[in-house]
Short mmCIF file of C-alpha atoms in Angstrom, two decimals:
data_model
loop_
_atom_site.label_atom_id
_atom_site.label_comp_id
_atom_site.label_asym_id
_atom_site.label_seq_id
_atom_site.Cartn_x
_atom_site.Cartn_y
_atom_site.Cartn_z
CA UNK T 241 -8.42 -21.20 11.66
CA UNK T 242 -8.79 -25.37 10.38
CA UNK T 243 -8.35 -24.27 6.41
CA UNK T 244 -5.53 -22.04 7.26
CA UNK T 245 -3.36 -24.58 8.99
CA UNK T 246 -4.26 -27.61 6.62
CA UNK T 247 -3.21 -24.88 3.66
CA UNK T 248 -0.22 -24.31 5.40
CA UNK T 249 0.82 -27.84 6.12
CA UNK T 250 0.38 -27.77 2.57
CA UNK T 251 2.20 -26.00 1.71
CA UNK T 252 5.86 -27.31 0.64
CA UNK T 253 3.55 -30.47 -1.80
CA UNK T 254 1.57 -28.02 -3.60
CA UNK T 255 5.54 -26.06 -4.47
CA UNK T 256 7.04 -29.09 -5.82
CA UNK T 257 7.03 -28.37 -9.50
CA UNK T 258 8.03 -24.73 -8.37
CA UNK T 259 11.06 -25.86 -6.82
CA UNK T 260 14.14 -24.09 -8.75
CA UNK T 261 11.82 -20.83 -8.92
CA UNK T 262 11.37 -20.51 -5.07
CA UNK T 263 15.03 -21.61 -4.41
CA UNK T 264 16.25 -18.06 -7.05
CA UNK T 265 13.93 -16.73 -4.51
CA UNK T 266 15.80 -17.57 -0.99
CA UNK T 267 19.41 -15.75 -2.55
CA UNK T 268 17.29 -12.49 -3.34
CA UNK T 269 14.84 -10.43 -3.99
CA UNK T 270 15.05 -7.21 -6.04
CA UNK T 271 10.21 -6.27 -6.42
CA UNK T 272 9.65 -4.16 -9.33
CA UNK T 273 7.04 -1.96 -6.46
CA UNK T 274 6.85 -1.07 -2.76
CA UNK T 275 3.11 -1.27 -3.14
CA UNK T 276 1.15 0.32 0.24
CA UNK T 277 -2.00 -0.85 0.43
CA UNK T 278 -4.81 -1.19 3.44
CA UNK T 279 -4.65 -3.66 6.15
CA UNK T 280 -7.88 -4.13 4.99
CA UNK T 281 -7.87 -8.21 3.87
CA UNK T 282 -10.11 -8.01 1.74
CA UNK T 283 -7.16 -6.42 -0.71
CA UNK T 284 -4.78 -8.48 -1.86
CA UNK T 285 -1.67 -7.14 -3.73
CA UNK T 286 -0.66 -9.68 -4.92
CA UNK T 287 -4.52 -11.00 -6.35
CA UNK T 288 -5.27 -7.87 -7.57
CA UNK T 289 -1.83 -7.12 -9.56
CA UNK T 290 -0.92 -10.62 -10.14
CA UNK T 291 2.70 -10.21 -8.77
CA UNK T 292 4.68 -12.90 -8.35
CA UNK T 293 6.64 -13.51 -5.71
CA UNK T 294 9.20 -11.78 -4.98
CA UNK T 295 7.70 -9.01 -7.40
CA UNK T 296 6.32 -6.87 -4.59
CA UNK T 297 7.26 -5.20 -1.17
CA UNK T 298 4.50 -4.27 0.82
CA UNK T 299 3.49 -2.18 2.98
CA UNK T 300 0.13 -2.48 4.84
CA UNK T 301 -1.90 -0.11 7.15
CA UNK T 302 -5.25 1.08 8.26
CA UNK T 303 -6.25 2.86 5.35
CA UNK T 304 -3.07 2.59 3.83
CA UNK T 305 -1.91 6.04 5.97
CA UNK T 306 1.77 6.75 4.60
CA UNK T 307 2.66 8.77 8.48
CA UNK T 308 5.14 11.73 7.81
CA UNK T 309 8.41 11.02 8.48
CA UNK T 310 9.86 11.75 11.72
CA UNK T 311 13.31 10.91 12.33
CA UNK T 312 13.28 11.55 15.98
CA UNK T 313 10.19 8.46 15.95
CA UNK T 314 11.16 6.19 14.00
CA UNK T 315 8.38 3.29 12.78
CA UNK T 316 8.06 0.85 10.88
CA UNK T 317 6.64 2.33 7.78
CA UNK T 318 9.43 4.35 7.93
CA UNK T 319 11.86 1.56 8.04
CA UNK T 320 9.71 -0.45 5.12
CA UNK T 321 9.92 2.85 2.87
CA UNK T 322 13.46 3.80 3.17
CA UNK T 323 14.86 0.03 2.79
CA UNK T 324 13.11 -0.02 -0.53
CA UNK T 325 14.05 2.27 -2.11
CA UNK T 326 17.50 2.67 -0.44
CA UNK T 327 18.68 -0.96 -0.37
CA UNK T 328 16.10 -2.59 -2.95
CA UNK T 329 16.43 -0.25 -5.44
CA UNK T 330 12.83 -0.23 -6.46
CA UNK T 331 11.49 2.23 -9.10
CA UNK T 332 8.20 2.27 -8.69
CA UNK T 333 5.72 3.23 -5.55
CA UNK T 334 1.57 2.58 -5.83
CA UNK T 335 -0.89 3.08 -2.79
CA UNK T 336 -3.15 1.96 -3.08
CA UNK T 337 -6.76 2.58 -2.11
CA UNK T 338 -9.63 0.64 -1.82
CA UNK T 339 -13.54 0.81 -2.32
CA UNK T 340 -15.15 0.35 1.57
CA UNK T 341 -12.62 1.40 3.46
CA UNK T 342 -13.60 1.39 6.63
CA UNK T 343 -10.87 3.90 7.55
CA UNK T 344 -11.38 6.86 5.35
CA UNK T 345 -15.38 5.89 5.53
CA UNK T 346 -14.99 6.61 9.38
CA UNK T 347 -13.19 9.87 8.67
CA UNK T 348 -16.03 11.16 6.17
CA UNK T 349 -18.89 10.29 8.66
CA UNK T 350 -16.67 11.11 11.12
CA UNK T 351 -17.87 8.37 13.76
CA UNK T 352 -16.78 8.02 17.21
CA UNK T 353 -14.04 6.23 17.10
CA UNK T 354 -13.01 6.56 21.39
CA UNK T 355 -13.96 2.24 21.56
CA UNK T 356 -10.98 1.48 19.56
CA UNK T 357 -7.96 4.44 20.97
CA UNK T 358 -5.04 2.87 18.35
CA UNK T 359 -6.60 2.99 15.44
CA UNK T 360 -8.29 6.84 16.29
CA UNK T 361 -4.36 7.96 17.49
CA UNK T 362 -3.20 6.10 14.46
CA UNK T 363 -6.24 8.18 11.87
CA UNK T 364 -5.24 11.42 14.02
CA UNK T 365 -2.06 11.65 14.08
CA UNK T 366 -1.94 10.19 10.18
CA UNK T 367 -4.47 12.52 8.63
CA UNK T 368 -4.64 15.34 9.97
CA UNK T 369 -7.10 16.48 7.49
CA UNK T 370 -10.53 15.29 6.12
CA UNK T 371 -11.02 13.60 3.09
CA UNK T 372 -13.53 16.81 2.27
CA UNK T 373 -15.94 14.94 0.62
CA UNK T 374 -18.37 13.04 2.10
CA UNK T 375 -17.91 10.67 -0.99
CA UNK T 376 -16.92 7.82 0.06
CA UNK T 377 -15.39 6.99 -3.27
CA UNK T 378 -14.05 10.11 -3.57
CA UNK T 379 -12.29 10.64 -0.04
CA UNK T 380 -10.16 7.33 -0.87
CA UNK T 381 -9.11 8.20 -4.03
CA UNK T 382 -8.23 11.62 -3.10
CA UNK T 383 -7.17 10.66 0.16
CA UNK T 384 -4.66 8.44 -1.75
CA UNK T 385 -3.58 11.03 -3.47
CA UNK T 386 -2.68 12.79 -0.48
CA UNK T 387 0.01 9.89 0.68
CA UNK T 388 1.95 10.96 -1.98
CA UNK T 389 2.24 14.09 -0.71
CA UNK T 390 3.62 12.69 2.75
CA UNK T 391 5.32 10.84 0.41
CA UNK T 392 7.27 13.93 -1.06
CA UNK T 393 8.83 14.36 2.86
CA UNK T 394 10.60 11.18 2.86
CA UNK T 395 14.80 12.36 2.48
CA UNK T 396 14.71 8.48 -0.12
CA UNK T 397 12.27 9.63 -1.92
CA UNK T 398 12.97 12.55 -2.55
CA UNK T 399 16.75 11.79 -3.95
CA UNK T 400 14.76 9.32 -6.11
CA UNK T 401 12.01 11.49 -7.75
CA UNK T 402 15.43 14.43 -7.67
CA UNK T 403 17.28 11.69 -9.94
CA UNK T 404 14.72 10.36 -11.69
CA UNK T 405 14.68 7.33 -10.36
CA UNK T 406 11.12 6.89 -9.26
CA UNK T 407 7.27 7.19 -9.98
CA UNK T 408 4.50 7.66 -7.26
CA UNK T 409 1.19 6.09 -8.50
CA UNK T 410 -2.17 6.01 -6.45
CA UNK T 411 -4.59 3.77 -6.89
CA UNK T 412 -8.32 3.01 -6.31
CA UNK T 413 -9.74 -0.39 -5.87
CA UNK T 414 -13.39 -1.80 -6.07
CA UNK T 415 -13.51 -4.43 -4.11
CA UNK T 416 -16.73 -5.84 -5.51
CA UNK T 417 -15.87 -5.27 -9.74
CA UNK T 418 -11.73 -5.41 -9.27
CA UNK T 419 -11.18 -2.52 -11.39
CA UNK T 420 -8.63 -0.75 -10.91
CA UNK T 421 -8.18 2.74 -11.62
CA UNK T 422 -4.91 4.84 -11.14
CA UNK T 423 -4.42 8.95 -11.31
CA UNK T 424 -3.90 10.54 -13.79
CA UNK T 425 -2.38 14.30 -12.29
CA UNK T 426 -1.36 15.07 -16.00
CA UNK T 427 -4.65 17.27 -16.74
CA UNK T 428 -7.72 16.96 -15.09
CA UNK T 429 -5.85 14.89 -11.99
CA UNK T 430 -9.18 12.72 -12.32
CA UNK T 431 -9.55 8.67 -11.52
CA UNK T 432 -8.99 6.66 -15.32
CA UNK T 433 -8.44 3.08 -15.60
CA UNK T 434 -5.22 1.01 -15.71
#
């Protein structure tokens, strides 16, 4: 923790050459995309995409899960998606799964999650159907694509798709190699290198 604190203390000094950039950011945001990915500390959207501050609106959840839309049970995830689309006007939403995913791996392996009841409840509620394959990489890819289907149940997503002002993307990031592949719904629906 000491190194994190030291870096936070020195952050204003490190920004010295970027004062104007951060002044502009203080005036408002207009990110290019909503990037939904796992909370896993090894997955860093701005590092993967080389995004600068203000270019990505991020939503991080255990297992990059997009919960079903339920207006009677609002959640932070639902609010983030709605805000990104209706207020910020993002034109692209990326759901990015990753290799070595603990959440999807637990589902694939049928692990006992009784020691982490909130995790078990989150996955049981948000991922009612197991990934359907024993291969973790394939399961994570399928899971990312399913999240796009879940997004389709959000009114803000439906509105933007109907007017052609939104594109949904499913990505797969390999932690050990840095490779990113994207779902190609046209043709065979496989993932291919970006």
